[in-house]
Amino acid sequence: MRVKVNRTDLDLFEGAQVRHALLRYFVRRKYDLKLVEQTPVFDAYGHSLDLDAPLHDGMILKCKVR
Amino acid sequence: MRRKLPLLLSAACMVCTLAGAQPKEVHIISTNDMHANIQAFPQLAAIVDSMRAVHPGLLVISAGDNRTGEPLNDLYEIPAYPMVALMNQVGFDLTTLGNHEFDSGQAGLARLISLSNFDYVCANVHPDPKWGMHLSPYKMLFVDGVKVGVVGAVQLGTAGHPDSHPDNCVDIAFTPVLETVQQYKWLRDQCDVVIFLSHLGYDDDVKISADLPWVDLIIGGHSHTQVKGGEIHNGVMITQDSNKLKNVTHTTLTVENGRVTGRKAELINVTNFPAKNKIVEELTRYFCDNPAFERVLCQLEKPVSAYEELGCLMTDAWRAETGSDVAFTNAGGIRFDSLPAGPFTVSDVLRLDPFGNEAVELTLTGKELKEMLIACANADEFRFPSVSGIVCNVVRDKKRPETIKDVAITFPDGVKFDLKRLYKVVTNSYSAAIADSPRQDQGHGLNRTTASLIQDYLEHQGRVDYAGKCRIFETKK
């Protein structure tokens, strides 16, 4: 499935969660993976999502890495 | 004047009748995706107790995924029974099925339903009668003279069944959500309040609300979306809390003359709620002291004393239990490096592989696998993954040892590893996420935790010996 984190398209396995999208995004951007657990994530509506939340194809996530 | 008298009398009667039809309130505490956070139940019970003291007709409702995610619950003697017992004690009225309710298997779910004092409403799930699964598509509840109709539904994944292991969905028919729920539109005529108890996820709840104008409230779950109280979409109020009982939603519906005239919803924080129900606290403590963790799975013949030895064990387990050609784990996924000879318990497995990672299966060419292993190492502090089914000779740069110059892969029996051939590969969800390498197949989750695969493997083996096992050989050039 393909999801978008900020403006980056990511291809992930079926059944992936928000955590996995962030991990891939952090690897792509060369951020410290330890920060994933502290990074707030939001859906396209601006709702807060937790890292265990399931993803679906086409989902748009936004995160702000501190 | 004589002609006007009956008119005046009837008008007076009407005023009296209207004055008598006082607005009534329906109060609901709802939650979703509790994922077996049993530790939050003493606070949840205290919230429900205090609300019931003020609103005796309070409804307590879950939008599904009550189980999965907490070994204390999921590995109980009757798997997931602690959640059912605690929900009984709190006094839940209803739940719908989340996709993770199916993780119990058909017989397991049927048993949990039979042990529940609350009802399961899910209109788009039709189990074969042989499972003895007592589900209702809808329920009517009566709250202080107000008739409340609740219809439920669960999400269906791309395979046409809820996101659980396919084996758990055999001999259960699933029907499309919207088409099915629309069959209960008649609830609008029969009830003062109509609720759709949804385990579809927030995006789908918003979409479906356009087709369900006859619904007053959607209590949602699945996407772990933190809706701040309630939101109105297409005239329907939608609520959902994050997960694991961080909050619950208190919804108040005002009903006048058989219809909802007011809707408001607010969050109540569970984690920081100052009171606890003492009985539920004791029950939680009882379930936390779970003897299932000390169950012996097999005997370790010789002590192990290296991460690589335990990495070989973990990946052998994943490969054997999934029938794959190759398995690998990121080095950081092996959480301890020594264990004495003797009993290997459930607790040991959960310490070894504690993150609740899911097993992910991919079909990769030999070249893609090689690149994925290198990408995994690069994202995991340059430590090469542990493997099963293959042996890896890793060549690192002499001056910059973090740089992997090449990996020569062979099979243990000497058969040539073919870079063009397709191999079935299993890894954990963490490795599948961090290994950012080009590949045709991103894989799919197997709806099994990698820890559960290790448990099954050890039980099947009876005795294991991993002392001195090594499949990664590193040189510098």
XYZ file of C-alpha atoms in Angstrom:
543
model
C 0.000 0.000 0.000
C 1.085 3.551 -0.617
C 0.788 6.235 2.039
C 2.076 9.780 2.255
C 3.979 11.195 5.207
C 4.267 14.950 4.893
C 5.120 15.128 1.201
C 6.896 11.789 0.888
C 5.226 8.788 -0.786
C 6.041 5.494 0.911
C 5.293 1.921 -0.150
C 4.638 -0.335 2.816
C 3.472 -3.873 3.497
C -0.234 -4.653 3.829
C -1.164 -4.463 7.483
C 1.354 -1.727 8.341
C 0.629 0.706 11.144
C 1.397 4.395 11.596
C 4.628 3.412 13.387
C 5.899 1.646 10.252
C 5.168 4.645 8.037
C 7.096 6.861 10.412
C 10.002 4.428 10.634
C 10.307 4.326 6.850
C 9.973 8.112 6.650
C 12.658 8.591 9.290
C 15.013 6.196 7.488
C 14.387 8.048 4.225
C 15.077 11.405 5.867
C 17.982 10.014 7.922
C 16.389 11.017 11.236
C 17.138 9.235 14.483
C 14.710 6.286 14.743
C 14.574 6.689 18.524
C 12.526 9.868 17.973
C 9.687 7.957 16.307
C 8.047 7.159 19.635
C 7.971 10.851 20.611
C 6.715 12.241 17.323
C 3.100 13.406 17.197
C 1.271 12.203 14.071
C -1.930 13.540 12.563
C -4.323 12.386 9.850
C -5.502 14.523 6.936
C -8.223 16.026 9.161
C -5.684 17.019 11.805
C -6.698 14.366 14.318
C -4.020 12.914 16.513
C -3.163 9.277 15.730
C -1.238 6.843 17.849
C 1.582 4.732 16.476
C -0.436 1.502 16.639
C -3.157 2.866 14.382
C -3.709 0.814 11.216
C -2.987 2.358 7.825
C -4.909 2.058 4.609
C -3.907 2.672 1.034
C -3.871 6.361 0.143
C -3.736 7.573 3.737
C -2.128 10.953 4.353
C -0.155 11.526 7.544
C 1.490 14.595 8.876
C 4.192 14.714 11.498
C 6.473 17.337 12.909
C 9.871 16.041 13.934
C 11.194 17.909 16.928
C -68.257 32.204 22.120
C -69.952 28.811 22.339
C -68.263 27.820 19.051
C -64.826 28.925 20.316
C -64.985 26.983 23.579
C -64.091 23.530 22.177
C -61.215 25.074 20.265
C -59.857 26.711 23.404
C -60.220 23.471 25.348
C -58.362 21.439 22.740
C -55.615 24.061 22.580
C -55.304 23.948 26.363
C -55.066 20.125 26.221
C -52.325 20.357 23.602
C -50.328 22.786 25.751
C -50.713 20.412 28.714
C -49.528 17.470 26.568
C -46.522 19.353 25.253
C -45.633 20.523 28.728
C -45.811 16.887 29.840
C -43.373 15.714 27.080
C -40.255 16.769 28.919
C -36.986 16.345 27.020
C -35.112 13.249 28.073
C -31.418 12.563 27.974
C -29.573 9.427 26.909
C -26.066 9.231 28.350
C -23.444 7.005 26.753
C -19.901 6.179 27.749
C -18.157 4.797 24.690
C -14.735 3.418 24.010
C -12.929 1.685 21.161
C -9.728 -0.215 20.499
C -9.080 -0.940 24.169
C -6.562 -3.555 23.006
C -6.649 -5.278 26.361
C -5.239 -2.444 28.420
C -6.549 -4.131 31.529
C -4.517 -1.837 33.790
C -6.869 1.062 32.926
C -9.990 -0.762 34.081
C -10.020 0.348 37.746
C -10.213 3.977 36.557
C -12.724 3.156 33.809
C -14.942 1.395 36.350
C -14.751 4.407 38.680
C -15.822 6.716 35.829
C -18.756 4.456 34.978
C -19.731 4.163 38.673
C -19.749 7.920 39.162
C -21.712 8.483 35.954
C -24.255 5.803 36.855
C -24.816 7.442 40.232
C -26.067 10.513 38.343
C -27.510 8.807 35.247
C -28.795 5.336 36.210
C -29.677 4.546 32.588
C -26.108 5.097 31.380
C -25.142 2.971 28.378
C -21.581 1.632 28.197
C -20.560 0.693 24.685
C -17.399 -0.491 22.928
C -16.702 -0.125 19.212
C -14.529 -3.241 19.097
C -10.909 -4.409 19.239
C -11.270 -5.144 22.909
C -8.469 -7.720 22.785
C -4.957 -8.160 21.285
C -1.889 -6.211 22.286
C -1.381 -7.233 25.899
C 0.055 -10.697 26.598
C -1.496 -10.673 30.085
C -4.845 -10.879 28.326
C -4.011 -12.633 25.087
C -2.045 -15.478 26.685
C -4.461 -16.136 29.518
C -5.590 -19.720 30.035
C -8.786 -18.804 28.157
C -7.235 -16.308 25.734
C -8.714 -12.802 26.112
C -10.955 -13.814 29.011
C -9.575 -11.123 31.369
C -11.054 -8.401 29.149
C -14.426 -10.127 29.078
C -14.428 -10.557 32.873
C -13.483 -6.918 33.409
C -16.056 -5.655 30.904
C -18.662 -7.779 32.698
C -17.662 -6.251 36.009
C -17.795 -2.684 34.670
C -21.218 -3.427 33.191
C -20.793 -2.942 29.471
C -24.069 -3.087 27.542
C -22.796 -3.684 24.034
C -19.795 -4.148 21.842
C -19.364 -4.642 18.146
C -16.717 -6.945 16.726
C -13.384 -5.391 15.815
C -11.101 -7.189 13.395
C -8.967 -8.293 16.352
C -11.902 -10.072 18.012
C -11.324 -12.684 15.287
C -7.783 -13.282 16.619
C -9.429 -15.618 19.134
C -10.363 -18.000 16.314
C -13.941 -19.031 15.669
C -14.302 -21.366 18.648
C -12.405 -18.986 20.918
C -14.599 -16.041 19.960
C -17.754 -18.107 20.418
C -16.558 -19.029 23.893
C -15.780 -15.419 24.808
C -19.209 -14.309 23.592
C -20.839 -16.990 25.741
C -18.873 -15.728 28.764
C -19.928 -12.118 28.193
C -22.767 -10.454 30.085
C -23.047 -7.894 27.290
C -24.249 -8.259 23.708
C -22.260 -8.347 20.473
C -23.888 -6.462 17.601
C -22.403 -6.859 14.163
C -24.691 -6.947 11.132
C -22.182 -7.864 8.423
C -20.788 -11.013 10.081
C -22.667 -14.266 9.502
C -20.943 -17.228 11.185
C -21.767 -20.785 10.260
C -24.084 -22.136 12.973
C -21.505 -24.843 13.782
C -19.399 -22.191 15.558
C -22.183 -21.398 18.028
C -21.335 -17.707 17.822
C -24.194 -15.647 19.233
C -24.165 -12.346 17.384
C -26.995 -9.920 16.781
C -27.102 -7.510 13.853
C -28.761 -4.890 16.051
C -30.137 -4.354 19.540
C -32.884 -2.200 20.958
C -32.265 -0.740 24.376
C -34.678 1.170 26.579
C -33.313 4.091 28.549
C -35.748 5.980 30.746
C -38.576 5.453 28.253
C -36.392 6.244 25.237
C -35.973 3.513 22.653
C -32.370 3.285 21.387
C -31.533 1.162 18.334
C -27.923 0.128 17.758
C -26.663 -1.574 14.594
C -23.026 -2.668 14.329
C -20.493 -3.524 11.608
C -16.814 -4.400 11.241
C -14.325 -3.367 8.545
C -13.471 -5.759 5.743
C -9.944 -5.757 4.364
C -8.832 -6.274 0.780
C -9.254 -10.043 1.211
C -12.963 -9.542 1.981
C -12.708 -10.396 5.659
C -11.675 -8.416 8.750
C -7.919 -7.909 9.195
C -7.141 -11.057 11.155
C -5.465 -14.306 10.144
C -7.455 -15.843 7.257
C -7.810 -19.117 9.182
C -9.817 -17.222 11.802
C -12.394 -16.211 9.217
C -13.115 -19.617 7.667
C -16.814 -20.533 7.514
C -17.911 -17.042 8.377
C -19.672 -15.022 5.689
C -19.077 -11.296 5.504
C -21.383 -8.914 3.676
C -20.606 -5.384 2.411
C -20.954 -2.826 5.170
C -23.141 -0.134 3.617
C -25.498 -2.525 1.861
C -25.927 -4.479 5.093
C -26.396 -1.544 7.434
C -28.990 0.006 5.106
C -31.153 -3.073 5.732
C -31.694 -1.726 9.260
C -33.026 1.653 8.188
C -36.370 0.583 9.642
C -34.829 1.176 13.090
C -35.470 4.878 12.407
C -39.221 4.266 12.493
C -39.081 2.030 15.534
C -36.640 3.940 17.727
C -36.179 7.423 19.134
C -32.394 7.201 18.777
C -30.394 5.244 16.176
C -26.700 4.538 16.675
C -24.266 2.932 14.225
C -21.573 1.117 16.194
C -18.766 1.043 13.690
C -15.399 -0.660 13.516
C -14.628 0.815 10.104
C -12.164 3.601 10.880
C -12.655 7.359 10.876
C -12.277 7.966 7.123
C -14.906 5.359 6.312
C -17.188 6.663 9.067
C -17.102 10.111 7.471
C -17.799 8.606 4.033
C -20.630 6.367 5.197
C -22.285 9.152 7.198
C -23.425 10.668 3.874
C -25.409 7.492 3.201
C -26.845 7.145 6.690
C -28.888 10.308 7.303
C -31.248 8.171 9.393
C -28.507 7.625 11.995
C -28.071 10.061 14.893
C -24.665 8.957 16.093
C -21.739 6.877 14.831
C -19.617 5.470 17.625
C -16.452 4.600 15.739
C -13.297 2.584 16.153
C -10.438 0.892 14.253
C -8.347 3.884 13.109
C -7.401 4.973 16.676
C -8.372 8.509 15.744
C -8.547 10.973 18.593
C -11.738 12.847 17.754
C -12.095 15.677 20.225
C -15.514 14.758 21.582
C -17.932 14.555 18.678
C -17.853 15.921 15.142
C -20.814 16.408 12.834
C -20.351 15.104 9.302
C -23.280 15.076 6.886
C -25.577 15.733 9.809
C -24.361 12.672 11.754
C -22.304 12.944 14.920
C -19.120 10.832 14.889
C -17.106 9.954 17.981
C -13.926 7.945 18.438
C -11.136 7.842 20.997
C -7.532 7.032 20.348
C -6.870 3.580 21.831
C -5.951 1.635 24.964
C -8.437 3.545 27.112
C -6.527 6.785 27.249
C -9.942 8.488 27.147
C -13.597 7.592 26.918
C -16.311 9.677 25.279
C -19.353 10.821 27.211
C -22.139 11.522 24.737
C -25.409 13.155 25.767
C -28.367 12.896 23.413
C -31.429 15.008 24.154
C -34.646 13.391 22.966
C -37.916 15.239 22.541
C -41.096 13.837 21.030
C -39.368 10.768 19.660
C -36.430 12.487 18.009
C -32.962 13.659 18.901
C -32.869 17.423 19.338
C -29.481 17.820 20.977
C -26.129 16.045 20.747
C -22.964 16.774 22.627
C -19.879 14.733 23.368
C -16.878 15.279 25.598
C -13.760 13.327 26.451
C -13.049 11.984 29.904
C -9.419 11.198 30.567
C -9.092 7.680 31.970
C -5.351 7.581 32.591
C -5.406 10.456 35.077
C -8.827 9.834 36.596
C -8.299 10.256 40.342
C -10.491 7.374 41.574
C -10.344 3.582 41.148
C -12.964 0.913 41.654
C -11.401 -1.318 44.310
C -13.089 -4.544 43.206
C -12.014 -4.060 39.611
C -8.536 -3.159 40.849
C -8.294 -6.487 42.688
C -9.584 -8.365 39.659
C -7.004 -6.626 37.458
C -4.257 -7.529 39.923
C -5.392 -11.155 39.777
C -5.171 -11.208 35.988
C -1.746 -9.532 36.045
C -0.408 -12.408 38.121
C -0.675 -14.752 35.179
C 0.809 -18.231 35.648
C 0.689 -18.721 31.873
C 3.960 -16.763 31.623
C 5.886 -19.413 33.522
C 4.676 -22.204 31.260
C 7.650 -24.242 29.987
C 7.698 -24.414 26.200
C 10.788 -26.587 25.755
C 14.197 -27.442 27.197
C 17.306 -25.540 26.206
C 19.979 -28.253 26.133
C 23.056 -25.995 26.475
C 23.359 -22.389 27.650
C 23.374 -19.676 24.980
C 25.658 -16.684 25.359
C 25.497 -14.558 22.199
C 22.914 -12.444 20.379
C 23.647 -14.354 17.186
C 22.739 -17.699 18.806
C 19.359 -16.358 19.902
C 18.943 -14.642 16.528
C 19.368 -18.056 14.874
C 16.712 -19.477 17.181
C 14.240 -16.642 16.508
C 14.600 -16.752 12.748
C 14.538 -20.557 12.638
C 11.216 -20.321 14.458
C 9.770 -17.804 12.002
C 10.951 -19.817 9.008
C 9.733 -23.151 10.332
C 6.337 -21.900 11.470
C 5.591 -20.028 8.228
C 7.138 -22.504 5.789
C 9.304 -19.783 4.235
C 12.680 -20.183 2.500
C 14.475 -17.470 4.441
C 13.824 -15.497 7.623
C 15.710 -12.581 9.113
C 15.500 -10.197 12.036
C 17.155 -6.854 12.610
C 19.933 -7.286 15.162
C 18.252 -4.830 17.545
C 15.202 -7.083 17.654
C 17.089 -9.680 19.738
C 16.684 -8.346 23.246
C 19.049 -10.447 25.356
C 22.144 -12.480 24.721
C 22.297 -15.268 27.293
C 20.083 -17.903 28.809
C 21.083 -20.842 30.994
C 20.364 -24.423 30.003
C 16.998 -25.638 31.245
C 13.393 -24.628 30.791
C 12.538 -22.077 28.104
C 9.336 -20.330 29.248
C 6.718 -18.049 27.688
C 8.206 -15.255 29.772
C 11.635 -15.861 28.172
C 10.098 -15.560 24.705
C 8.365 -12.307 25.613
C 11.642 -10.892 26.939
C 13.469 -12.026 23.819
C 10.907 -10.568 21.402
C 8.892 -8.076 23.463
C 7.667 -5.503 20.947
C 4.564 -7.201 19.629
C 5.989 -7.112 16.102
C 3.930 -8.789 13.439
C 5.388 -11.368 11.044
C 5.564 -10.051 7.469
C 5.904 -12.277 4.422
C 7.497 -11.071 1.180
C 8.284 -12.703 -2.134
C 11.704 -11.425 -3.178
C 14.307 -12.185 -5.785
C 17.706 -13.156 -4.412
C 18.982 -9.712 -5.410
C 16.126 -7.936 -3.634
C 16.724 -10.013 -0.499
C 20.405 -9.163 -0.492
C 19.630 -5.455 -0.845
C 16.981 -5.659 1.861
C 19.444 -7.255 4.309
C 21.983 -4.484 3.638
C 19.294 -1.773 3.955
C 18.164 -3.334 7.251
C 21.747 -3.249 8.567
C 22.223 0.378 7.462
C 19.082 1.461 9.355
C 19.895 -0.587 12.448
C 23.193 0.940 13.549
C 24.999 -0.988 10.799
C 24.487 -4.336 12.543
C 23.865 -7.121 10.048
C 20.582 -9.012 10.604
C 20.413 -12.561 11.944
C 19.197 -15.047 9.355
C 17.743 -18.503 8.894
C 17.824 -20.614 5.735
C 20.987 -18.930 4.427
C 24.547 -18.121 5.490
C 25.957 -14.638 4.890
C 29.592 -13.620 4.417
C 29.607 -9.888 4.969
C 32.489 -7.871 3.601
C 32.967 -4.495 5.297
C 35.186 -1.610 4.346
C 38.429 -1.710 6.323
C 38.557 2.058 6.812
C 34.823 2.616 7.299
C 33.549 -0.605 8.900
C 29.948 0.597 8.867
C 30.026 0.388 5.057
C 29.050 -3.026 3.716
C 30.939 -3.612 0.454
C 29.368 -6.949 -0.382
C 27.419 -9.882 0.990
C 27.974 -13.390 -0.330
C 24.933 -15.517 0.384
C 24.965 -19.324 0.331
C 22.612 -22.033 1.472
C 23.815 -24.169 4.403
C 23.598 -27.331 2.264
C 25.840 -25.795 -0.403
C 23.081 -25.148 -2.937
C 23.783 -22.016 -4.923
C 21.854 -18.896 -3.934
C 20.275 -17.530 -7.093
C 19.991 -13.743 -7.327
C 17.238 -14.056 -9.940
C 15.111 -16.736 -8.294
C 12.106 -15.839 -6.145
C 12.244 -16.715 -2.449
C 9.576 -16.588 0.233
C 10.994 -14.440 3.009
C 9.628 -13.738 6.487
C 10.758 -10.954 8.760
C 9.281 -8.809 11.511
C 7.257 -5.674 10.816
C 10.012 -3.431 12.207
C 12.609 -4.783 9.760
C 10.119 -4.604 6.876
C 9.602 -0.929 7.714
C 13.199 0.179 8.183
C 14.687 -1.755 5.259
C 14.207 0.891 2.578
C 15.402 -0.940 -0.513
C 13.898 -1.380 -3.994
C 11.594 -4.396 -4.282
C 8.504 -5.370 -6.241
C 6.678 -6.874 -3.271
C 6.376 -4.887 -0.054
C 4.832 -7.949 1.575
C 1.859 -8.488 3.820
C 1.360 -8.987 7.515
C 0.552 -12.532 8.595
C -1.609 -11.427 11.538
C 0.686 -13.361 13.865
C 3.180 -11.821 16.238
C 6.724 -13.020 15.774
C 6.767 -13.925 19.489
C 3.823 -16.289 18.994
C 5.722 -18.014 16.159
C 8.677 -18.562 18.522
C 6.399 -20.023 21.176
C 4.835 -22.432 18.696
C 8.252 -23.447 17.362
C 9.690 -24.181 20.808
C 6.639 -26.209 21.757
C 6.909 -28.207 18.539
C 10.639 -28.825 19.079
C 10.531 -29.984 22.692
C 14.343 -29.594 23.006
C 16.635 -27.069 21.286
C 20.376 -26.439 21.187
C 21.713 -23.183 19.771
C 25.050 -23.025 21.561
C 27.715 -21.848 19.107
C 25.270 -21.344 16.190
C 26.390 -18.625 13.779
C 25.351 -17.775 10.219
C 26.878 -14.339 9.784
C 30.589 -14.179 9.057
C 32.207 -10.784 8.755
C 35.503 -9.799 7.134
C 37.092 -6.436 6.366
C 38.737 -5.539 3.105
